[in-house]
Amino acid sequence: MKLAMIGFGQAGGKVVDRFLDYDDRTNSGIVRSAIAVNTAKADLMGLDRIPQENRVLIGQARVKGHGVGADNELGAEVAEEDIDEVQNAVDSIPTHEVDAFLVVAGMGGGTGSGGAPVLAKHLKRIYTIPVYGLGILPGTDEGGIYTLNAARSFQTFVREVDNLLVFDNDSWRSAGESVEGGYSQINEEIVRRFGVLFGAGEVQAGQEVAESVVDSSEIINTLSGGGVSTVGYASEEVDLTASSGGLLSKFTGGSGGGGDDGLDAANTTNRITSLVRKAALGRLTLPCEIDGAERALLVLSGPSDHLNRKGIERGRKWLEEETGSMEVRGGDYPREIPEVSASILLSGVTNVPRIKRLQQVAIEAQDNMEDIQAESEDNLEDLVQDDTEDLEPLF
Ligand SMILES: Nc1nc2c(ncn2[C@@H]2O[C@H](COP(=O)(O)OP(=O)(O)OP(=O)(O)O)[C@@H](O)[C@H]2O)c(=O)[nH]1
Ligand SMILES: [Mg+2]
């Protein structure tokens, strides 16, 4: 499917930049337009691919191009004040050629975490196409302010978008490596996982159309209904030249490659079945229990000779059992690359330990705020009283 991507804040801009790179490398055709919004001029200048005219600096009057320093309330205020400048850039998007907006942001800082929900709300008021969010959670070692920002922003962002796709930095740093040092790899993982998924609805003209190709409406339907989504992925190398089908099988076999009988078909089906299990039970972009997911979409990608309907059907059935969902869609994404992969979008997941912890943090912060407020009101009263007491003798 075709997306208009808007990266908000530094992480958001970098990830959208990387999506453009992915699009080029893989010929996926998913990024129709790309915009970056930031309060920090240096971050915007550091981007590689997003066109200059699509880099929007906001909050100049308030922070003079230096960022909001992880103050997400300031990030939200600045976004509201300068929303017209963002809209000017959005005006250049041919929205009739776009299936959805994707607003990308790191939830731990100030600009993206404060601004992304503001922008999502604004876009939803104006446009009829879906507005999705891609929210990146901070590592737990980044410190309290980042966790607190994420806790606050997450709740607002989920409410404002049609679906919030989540990637948790915390679960993706490799052992012994700081998140800081690992962003390049992490960002590659992000664009690959979400790229395969969105690319599925975008089979180019001239590419071989398999029996059950995924359509962008299936992605949209899986995401509709809102909530939080996570993505599982597993792949296996295959030999392109030694593939079982090829041109000849099309004339002799009749089933469009892969065949539904014979040993090769059985191998193909078995490979798909285990890839589906690995994808669902391995590391998700946001780790959670897959049981209880409201909807799911299974995308099998690779050379069409290595895909078959039986594999997809089996994978779908298995996912229905594991998630308990009645709404599991599935299909092909034929690509001539030496790799077969299973991507699973789990939408409306509920059993997510990380989110529960974040909600707890938000509640505690709220209580603390009330305590602090009550305390400072008391202090103020004392002060006023003290002052009057002190002042009394003078009069
Ligand atoms: N995956 C990923 N996460 C990142 C990257 N850069 C930053 N982050 C995460 O995103 C969070 C927010 O950082 P930024 O995006 O720099 O913050 P910002 O939105 O620019 O806000 P301010 O810098 O406070 O104005 C951090 O706490 C990190 O967890 C990146 O390149 N990739
Ligand atoms: Mg920044």
Short mmCIF file of C-alpha atoms and ligand atoms in Angstrom, two decimals:
data_model
loop_
_atom_site.label_atom_id
_atom_site.label_comp_id
_atom_site.label_asym_id
_atom_site.label_seq_id
_atom_site.Cartn_x
_atom_site.Cartn_y
_atom_site.Cartn_z
CA MET A 1 0.00 0.00 0.00
CA LYS A 2 1.05 3.57 -0.55
CA LEU A 3 1.80 5.66 2.50
CA ALA A 4 2.40 9.30 3.27
CA MET A 5 4.99 9.11 6.02
CA ILE A 6 5.58 11.90 8.49
CA GLY A 7 8.50 11.53 10.89
CA PHE A 8 8.09 13.64 14.02
CA GLY A 9 11.21 14.34 16.11
CA GLN A 10 14.62 12.83 15.61
CA ALA A 11 13.77 9.13 15.76
CA GLY A 12 10.72 9.69 13.54
CA GLY A 13 12.74 11.53 10.89
CA LYS A 14 15.52 8.96 10.89
CA VAL A 15 13.14 6.05 10.51
CA VAL A 16 11.23 7.69 7.64
CA ASP A 17 14.58 8.46 6.00
CA ARG A 18 15.41 4.79 6.33
CA PHE A 19 12.07 3.75 4.83
CA LEU A 20 12.96 5.76 1.71
CA ASP A 21 16.24 3.91 1.53
CA TYR A 22 14.45 0.57 1.98
CA ASP A 23 11.98 1.50 -0.75
CA ASP A 24 14.82 2.19 -3.17
CA ARG A 25 16.72 -0.97 -2.32
CA THR A 26 13.73 -3.30 -2.55
CA ASN A 27 11.61 -1.51 -5.12
CA SER A 28 8.65 -1.77 -2.75
CA GLY A 29 6.93 1.48 -3.67
CA ILE A 30 5.38 2.09 -0.25
CA VAL A 31 6.51 5.67 0.47
CA ARG A 32 4.49 8.01 -1.73
CA SER A 33 5.56 11.10 0.24
CA ALA A 34 7.93 11.69 3.12
CA ILE A 35 7.99 14.62 5.53
CA ALA A 36 10.09 15.30 8.63
CA VAL A 37 9.00 17.66 11.40
CA ASN A 38 11.30 18.72 14.22
CA THR A 39 12.10 21.51 16.66
CA ALA A 40 15.82 20.86 16.20
CA LYS A 41 17.40 22.27 13.07
CA ALA A 42 20.49 20.06 13.29
CA ASP A 43 18.36 16.89 13.31
CA LEU A 44 16.58 17.99 10.14
CA MET A 45 19.88 18.80 8.46
CA GLY A 46 21.24 15.39 9.36
CA LEU A 47 18.65 13.53 7.29
CA ASP A 48 19.74 11.98 3.99
CA ARG A 49 16.74 11.27 1.83
CA ILE A 50 13.77 13.33 2.80
CA PRO A 51 13.54 16.23 0.32
CA GLN A 52 14.69 19.59 1.74
CA GLU A 53 11.34 21.23 1.08
CA ASN A 54 9.66 18.51 3.15
CA ARG A 55 11.69 19.20 6.29
CA VAL A 56 9.63 21.38 8.57
CA LEU A 57 11.21 23.25 11.48
CA ILE A 58 8.61 24.17 14.09
CA GLY A 59 8.79 26.13 17.33
CA GLN A 60 11.46 28.54 16.13
CA ALA A 61 9.97 31.38 18.14
CA ARG A 62 10.08 29.28 21.32
CA VAL A 63 13.24 27.15 21.10
CA LYS A 64 15.22 28.73 18.25
CA GLY A 65 15.90 25.49 16.44
CA HIS A 66 17.47 23.75 19.44
CA GLY A 67 14.87 21.09 20.24
CA VAL A 68 12.60 20.92 23.28
CA GLY A 69 14.99 18.90 25.46
CA ALA A 70 12.64 15.99 26.25
CA ASP A 71 9.89 18.34 27.47
CA ASN A 72 6.91 16.68 25.85
CA GLU A 73 4.37 19.24 27.01
CA LEU A 74 6.40 21.88 25.24
CA GLY A 75 6.61 19.52 22.23
CA ALA A 76 2.81 19.31 22.13
CA GLU A 77 2.34 23.09 22.54
CA VAL A 78 4.78 23.90 19.78
CA ALA A 79 3.08 21.39 17.46
CA GLU A 80 -0.28 23.00 18.11
CA GLU A 81 1.04 26.51 17.57
CA ASP A 82 2.80 25.65 14.31
CA ILE A 83 0.39 23.08 12.88
CA ASP A 84 -0.20 25.33 9.84
CA GLU A 85 3.44 25.00 8.84
CA VAL A 86 3.16 21.23 8.99
CA GLN A 87 -0.08 21.40 7.02
CA ASN A 88 1.68 23.42 4.31
CA ALA A 89 4.03 20.49 3.76
CA VAL A 90 1.16 17.98 3.93
CA ASP A 91 -0.64 20.02 1.24
CA SER A 92 2.01 18.90 -1.25
CA ILE A 93 1.03 15.24 -0.78
CA PRO A 94 -1.25 13.89 -3.54
CA THR A 95 -3.56 12.32 -0.94
CA HIS A 96 -5.77 10.73 -3.62
CA GLU A 97 -2.79 8.51 -4.44
CA VAL A 98 -2.21 7.55 -0.83
CA ASP A 99 -3.86 4.74 1.15
CA ALA A 100 -2.96 6.01 4.61
CA PHE A 101 -0.84 8.35 6.68
CA LEU A 102 1.89 6.91 8.89
CA VAL A 103 3.08 9.23 11.67
CA VAL A 104 6.38 7.96 13.06
CA ALA A 105 7.87 9.08 16.38
CA GLY A 106 10.03 8.07 19.31
CA MET A 107 7.81 8.20 22.40
CA GLY A 108 10.58 8.99 24.88
CA GLY A 109 11.71 12.47 23.83
CA GLY A 110 9.86 15.76 23.71
CA THR A 111 9.22 16.75 20.10
CA GLY A 112 7.95 13.47 18.68
CA SER A 113 6.17 12.25 21.77
CA GLY A 114 4.42 15.56 22.29
CA GLY A 115 3.84 16.44 18.65
CA ALA A 116 2.88 13.15 16.97
CA PRO A 117 -0.49 12.82 18.75
CA VAL A 118 -1.27 16.47 17.97
CA LEU A 119 -0.53 15.91 14.28
CA ALA A 120 -2.52 12.65 14.16
CA LYS A 121 -5.55 14.40 15.61
CA HIS A 122 -5.20 17.22 13.09
CA LEU A 123 -4.89 14.84 10.11
CA LYS A 124 -7.91 12.83 11.20
CA ARG A 125 -10.03 15.94 11.32
CA ILE A 126 -9.13 16.87 7.75
CA TYR A 127 -8.63 13.64 5.79
CA THR A 128 -10.76 10.55 5.31
CA ILE A 129 -7.90 8.08 4.76
CA PRO A 130 -6.67 6.22 7.85
CA VAL A 131 -4.01 7.76 10.07
CA TYR A 132 -1.69 5.17 11.58
CA GLY A 133 1.02 5.74 14.13
CA LEU A 134 4.37 4.02 14.44
CA GLY A 135 5.45 4.59 18.02
CA ILE A 136 8.94 3.69 19.21
CA LEU A 137 9.25 2.98 22.92
CA PRO A 138 12.46 4.02 24.72
CA GLY A 139 14.90 1.62 26.33
CA THR A 140 14.27 1.24 30.05
CA ASP A 141 17.89 2.24 30.69
CA GLU A 142 17.34 5.66 29.15
CA GLY A 143 16.02 7.05 32.40
CA GLY A 144 12.86 8.18 34.14
CA ILE A 145 11.99 11.19 32.02
CA TYR A 146 11.95 9.06 28.86
CA THR A 147 9.75 6.44 30.46
CA LEU A 148 7.42 9.11 31.78
CA ASN A 149 7.18 10.81 28.38
CA ALA A 150 6.43 7.48 26.76
CA ALA A 151 3.81 6.62 29.35
CA ARG A 152 2.02 9.90 28.74
CA SER A 153 2.40 10.05 25.00
CA PHE A 154 1.43 6.46 24.39
CA GLN A 155 -2.03 6.89 25.87
CA THR A 156 -2.72 9.98 23.80
CA PHE A 157 -1.23 8.61 20.60
CA VAL A 158 -3.32 5.39 20.73
CA ARG A 159 -6.44 7.48 21.12
CA GLU A 160 -5.69 9.78 18.19
CA VAL A 161 -4.66 7.25 15.52
CA ASP A 162 -6.62 4.54 13.72
CA ASN A 163 -4.05 2.03 14.90
CA LEU A 164 -0.76 2.31 16.74
CA LEU A 165 2.00 0.05 15.47
CA VAL A 166 4.63 -0.29 18.16
CA PHE A 167 8.33 -1.03 18.20
CA ASP A 168 9.99 -1.41 21.59
CA ASN A 169 13.65 -0.38 21.57
CA ASP A 170 14.02 -2.02 24.95
CA SER A 171 13.51 -5.52 23.62
CA TRP A 172 15.76 -5.00 20.65
CA ARG A 173 19.12 -3.95 21.97
CA SER A 174 21.58 -6.74 21.63
CA ALA A 175 23.17 -7.95 24.84
CA GLY A 176 25.82 -5.61 26.22
CA GLU A 177 25.10 -2.97 23.62
CA SER A 178 23.52 0.36 24.43
CA VAL A 179 20.44 1.36 22.48
CA GLU A 180 22.37 4.43 21.34
CA GLY A 181 24.98 2.34 19.56
CA GLY A 182 22.44 -0.01 18.10
CA TYR A 183 20.07 2.36 16.33
CA SER A 184 21.36 1.57 12.90
CA GLN A 185 20.57 -2.12 13.24
CA ILE A 186 17.37 -1.41 15.10
CA ASN A 187 16.19 0.98 12.40
CA GLU A 188 16.96 -1.61 9.76
CA GLU A 189 14.82 -4.10 11.67
CA ILE A 190 12.00 -1.56 11.87
CA VAL A 191 11.91 -0.79 8.15
CA ARG A 192 12.23 -4.44 7.17
CA ARG A 193 9.40 -5.64 9.37
CA PHE A 194 6.94 -2.89 8.57
CA GLY A 195 8.22 -2.59 5.00
CA VAL A 196 7.42 -6.19 4.07
CA LEU A 197 3.98 -5.78 5.51
CA PHE A 198 3.06 -2.53 3.76
CA GLY A 199 4.85 -3.66 0.61
CA ALA A 200 2.53 -6.63 0.39
CA GLY A 201 -0.37 -4.52 -0.76
CA GLU A 202 1.74 -2.95 -3.46
CA VAL A 203 2.57 -5.59 -6.05
CA GLN A 204 3.98 -3.77 -9.05
CA ALA A 205 2.66 -4.08 -12.57
CA GLY A 206 4.51 -6.82 -14.40
CA GLN A 207 5.21 -8.78 -11.25
CA GLU A 208 3.73 -12.21 -11.20
CA VAL A 209 0.37 -12.19 -9.47
CA ALA A 210 0.01 -15.22 -7.26
CA GLU A 211 -3.18 -17.00 -6.41
CA SER A 212 -3.94 -15.11 -3.25
CA VAL A 213 -2.02 -11.89 -3.26
CA VAL A 214 -2.50 -9.59 -0.27
CA ASP A 215 -4.39 -6.43 -1.09
CA SER A 216 -3.99 -3.14 0.76
CA SER A 217 -7.63 -3.37 1.84
CA GLU A 218 -6.68 -6.47 3.85
CA ILE A 219 -4.01 -4.52 5.68
CA ILE A 220 -6.45 -1.69 6.31
CA ASN A 221 -9.15 -4.08 7.55
CA THR A 222 -6.71 -5.79 9.90
CA LEU A 223 -5.73 -2.43 11.34
CA SER A 224 -9.28 -1.07 11.53
CA GLY A 225 -10.86 -1.26 14.94
CA GLY A 226 -7.88 0.49 16.46
CA GLY A 227 -5.71 -0.41 19.40
CA VAL A 228 -2.11 -1.49 19.46
CA SER A 229 -0.32 -3.67 16.90
CA THR A 230 2.84 -5.69 16.85
CA VAL A 231 4.67 -7.52 14.06
CA GLY A 232 6.38 -10.90 13.99
CA TYR A 233 8.80 -11.96 11.28
CA ALA A 234 10.85 -14.99 10.28
CA SER A 235 12.73 -15.79 7.11
CA GLU A 236 14.75 -18.50 5.46
CA GLU A 237 17.14 -18.39 2.55
CA VAL A 238 16.15 -20.28 -0.57
CA ASP A 239 17.99 -20.93 -3.78
CA LEU A 240 16.45 -18.89 -6.57
CA THR A 241 17.93 -20.96 -9.37
CA ALA A 242 16.93 -24.32 -7.92
CA SER A 243 13.32 -23.35 -7.31
CA SER A 244 10.78 -26.05 -7.94
CA GLY A 245 8.49 -24.23 -10.34
CA GLY A 246 9.78 -21.89 -12.98
CA LEU A 247 8.41 -21.38 -16.42
CA LEU A 248 8.22 -25.04 -17.30
CA SER A 249 5.95 -25.94 -14.42
CA LYS A 250 3.55 -23.28 -15.53
CA PHE A 251 2.99 -25.15 -18.76
CA THR A 252 3.04 -28.59 -17.26
CA GLY A 253 1.84 -28.21 -13.71
CA GLY A 254 -0.94 -25.76 -14.22
CA SER A 255 -1.18 -24.54 -10.62
CA GLY A 256 0.98 -21.46 -11.09
CA GLY A 257 4.14 -22.64 -9.42
CA GLY A 258 4.79 -24.53 -6.26
CA GLY A 259 2.26 -27.12 -7.22
CA ASP A 260 -0.12 -28.67 -4.76
CA ASP A 261 1.13 -32.19 -5.13
CA GLY A 262 4.46 -33.95 -5.02
CA LEU A 263 7.40 -33.71 -2.64
CA ASP A 264 8.29 -30.10 -3.46
CA ALA A 265 4.85 -28.93 -2.51
CA ALA A 266 5.09 -30.78 0.78
CA ASN A 267 8.48 -29.18 1.46
CA THR A 268 7.13 -25.78 0.57
CA THR A 269 4.14 -26.22 2.86
CA ASN A 270 6.27 -27.47 5.75
CA ARG A 271 8.70 -24.62 5.39
CA ILE A 272 5.86 -22.12 5.46
CA THR A 273 4.27 -23.76 8.48
CA SER A 274 7.42 -23.54 10.55
CA LEU A 275 8.17 -19.99 9.41
CA VAL A 276 4.69 -18.94 10.57
CA ARG A 277 5.31 -20.46 14.00
CA LYS A 278 8.74 -18.88 14.29
CA ALA A 279 7.35 -15.48 13.33
CA ALA A 280 4.51 -15.60 15.84
CA LEU A 281 6.45 -17.12 18.73
CA GLY A 282 9.75 -15.30 18.18
CA ARG A 283 10.55 -11.73 19.10
CA LEU A 284 7.75 -9.33 18.15
CA THR A 285 8.27 -5.60 17.55
CA LEU A 286 6.32 -5.21 20.79
CA PRO A 287 6.61 -8.42 22.80
CA CYS A 288 3.25 -9.71 24.04
CA GLU A 289 1.02 -12.74 24.38
CA ILE A 290 -0.48 -13.39 20.98
CA ASP A 291 -3.48 -15.00 22.63
CA GLY A 292 -6.21 -12.37 22.68
CA ALA A 293 -5.14 -10.47 19.56
CA GLU A 294 -8.31 -9.24 17.90
CA ARG A 295 -7.18 -9.52 14.29
CA ALA A 296 -4.20 -10.85 12.41
CA LEU A 297 -2.72 -10.76 8.94
CA LEU A 298 -0.26 -13.33 7.65
CA VAL A 299 1.90 -12.34 4.70
CA LEU A 300 4.09 -14.92 3.02
CA SER A 301 6.74 -13.38 0.88
CA GLY A 302 9.28 -14.80 -1.52
CA PRO A 303 9.62 -16.28 -5.01
CA SER A 304 6.16 -17.42 -6.09
CA ASP A 305 7.46 -20.96 -6.67
CA HIS A 306 8.09 -21.16 -2.95
CA LEU A 307 4.65 -20.02 -1.91
CA ASN A 308 1.52 -22.13 -1.94
CA ARG A 309 -2.05 -21.86 -0.89
CA LYS A 310 -1.92 -24.86 1.37
CA GLY A 311 0.90 -23.35 3.41
CA ILE A 312 -0.97 -20.11 3.84
CA GLU A 313 -4.16 -21.91 4.82
CA ARG A 314 -2.36 -24.01 7.40
CA GLY A 315 -0.59 -20.97 8.79
CA ARG A 316 -3.86 -19.08 8.99
CA LYS A 317 -5.61 -21.92 10.82
CA TRP A 318 -2.77 -22.23 13.28
CA LEU A 319 -2.88 -18.48 13.95
CA GLU A 320 -6.62 -18.65 14.52
CA GLU A 321 -6.08 -21.29 17.18
CA GLU A 322 -3.17 -19.51 18.84
CA THR A 323 -4.77 -16.07 18.94
CA GLY A 324 -8.36 -17.18 19.46
CA SER A 325 -9.26 -14.63 16.79
CA MET A 326 -11.93 -15.23 14.17
CA GLU A 327 -10.44 -12.58 11.97
CA VAL A 328 -7.18 -13.90 10.56
CA ARG A 329 -6.38 -12.92 7.00
CA GLY A 330 -3.56 -14.27 4.89
CA GLY A 331 -1.98 -14.04 1.49
CA ASP A 332 1.08 -13.88 -0.75
CA TYR A 333 3.58 -11.20 -1.50
CA PRO A 334 5.55 -12.58 -4.46
CA ARG A 335 9.09 -11.21 -4.69
CA GLU A 336 11.99 -12.55 -6.68
CA ILE A 337 14.48 -12.58 -3.82
CA PRO A 338 16.41 -15.59 -2.48
CA GLU A 339 14.38 -15.69 0.71
CA VAL A 340 11.00 -16.88 1.94
CA SER A 341 9.53 -15.00 4.88
CA ALA A 342 6.46 -14.95 7.09
CA SER A 343 5.28 -11.61 8.45
CA ILE A 344 2.49 -11.52 10.96
CA LEU A 345 0.61 -8.40 11.92
CA LEU A 346 -1.21 -8.86 15.23
CA SER A 347 -3.70 -6.08 15.75
CA GLY A 348 -5.60 -5.16 18.90
CA VAL A 349 -3.27 -7.03 21.23
CA THR A 350 -4.20 -6.78 24.89
CA ASN A 351 -1.78 -8.79 26.95
CA VAL A 352 1.32 -6.58 26.76
CA PRO A 353 3.51 -6.44 29.88
CA ARG A 354 5.45 -3.37 28.70
CA ILE A 355 2.28 -1.35 28.19
CA LYS A 356 0.93 -2.38 31.59
CA ARG A 357 4.13 -1.13 33.20
CA LEU A 358 3.91 2.13 31.27
CA GLN A 359 0.31 2.62 32.34
CA GLN A 360 1.37 2.06 35.92
CA VAL A 361 4.06 4.70 35.55
CA ALA A 362 1.52 7.13 34.13
CA ILE A 363 -0.87 6.51 37.03
CA GLU A 364 1.88 6.92 39.62
CA ALA A 365 3.06 10.09 37.93
CA GLN A 366 -0.49 11.42 37.98
CA ASP A 367 -0.78 10.64 41.72
CA ASN A 368 2.57 12.25 42.36
CA MET A 369 1.52 15.31 40.44
CA GLU A 370 -1.61 15.59 42.57
CA ASP A 371 0.47 15.15 45.74
CA ILE A 372 2.97 17.73 44.59
CA GLN A 373 0.19 20.09 43.63
CA ALA A 374 -1.59 19.62 46.95
CA GLU A 375 1.70 20.10 48.74
CA SER A 376 2.56 23.25 46.87
CA GLU A 377 -0.93 24.61 47.54
CA ASP A 378 -0.36 23.92 51.25
CA ASN A 379 3.03 25.56 51.02
CA LEU A 380 1.52 28.54 49.31
CA GLU A 381 -1.11 28.87 52.02
CA ASP A 382 1.60 28.59 54.68
CA LEU A 383 3.64 31.15 52.86
CA VAL A 384 0.77 33.54 52.59
CA GLN A 385 0.00 33.01 56.27
CA ASP A 386 3.63 33.34 57.24
CA ASP A 387 3.86 36.46 55.19
CA THR A 388 0.84 38.00 56.80
CA GLU A 389 2.11 36.96 60.21
CA ASP A 390 5.47 38.44 59.39
CA LEU A 391 3.92 41.51 57.97
CA GLU A 392 1.49 42.12 60.79
CA PRO A 393 3.85 43.87 63.16
CA LEU A 394 4.71 46.33 60.47
CA PHE A 395 1.19 47.62 60.22
N1 LIG B 1 14.62 3.03 17.02
C1 LIG B 1 15.16 4.24 17.19
N2 LIG B 1 14.88 4.92 18.29
C2 LIG B 1 15.44 6.13 18.46
C3 LIG B 1 16.31 6.71 17.50
N3 LIG B 1 16.69 7.92 17.96
C4 LIG B 1 16.09 8.09 19.14
N4 LIG B 1 15.32 7.02 19.46
C5 LIG B 1 14.40 6.82 20.59
O1 LIG B 1 13.46 7.87 20.57
C6 LIG B 1 13.39 8.54 21.80
C7 LIG B 1 13.16 9.97 21.55
O2 LIG B 1 14.31 10.59 21.02
P1 LIG B 1 14.24 11.68 19.90
O3 LIG B 1 13.46 11.19 18.74
O4 LIG B 1 15.63 12.10 19.65
O5 LIG B 1 13.42 12.85 20.60
P2 LIG B 1 12.70 14.07 19.88
O6 LIG B 1 11.35 13.67 19.51
O7 LIG B 1 13.60 14.60 18.81
O8 LIG B 1 12.55 15.13 21.07
P3 LIG B 1 13.61 16.17 21.70
O9 LIG B 1 14.97 15.71 21.30
O10 LIG B 1 13.36 16.07 23.15
O11 LIG B 1 13.25 17.49 21.13
C8 LIG B 1 14.67 8.17 22.51
O12 LIG B 1 14.41 8.09 23.87
C9 LIG B 1 15.03 6.82 21.94
O13 LIG B 1 14.41 5.78 22.66
C10 LIG B 1 16.57 5.95 16.31
O14 LIG B 1 17.29 6.35 15.41
N5 LIG B 1 15.96 4.73 16.22
MG MG B 2 15.72 15.58 19.32
#
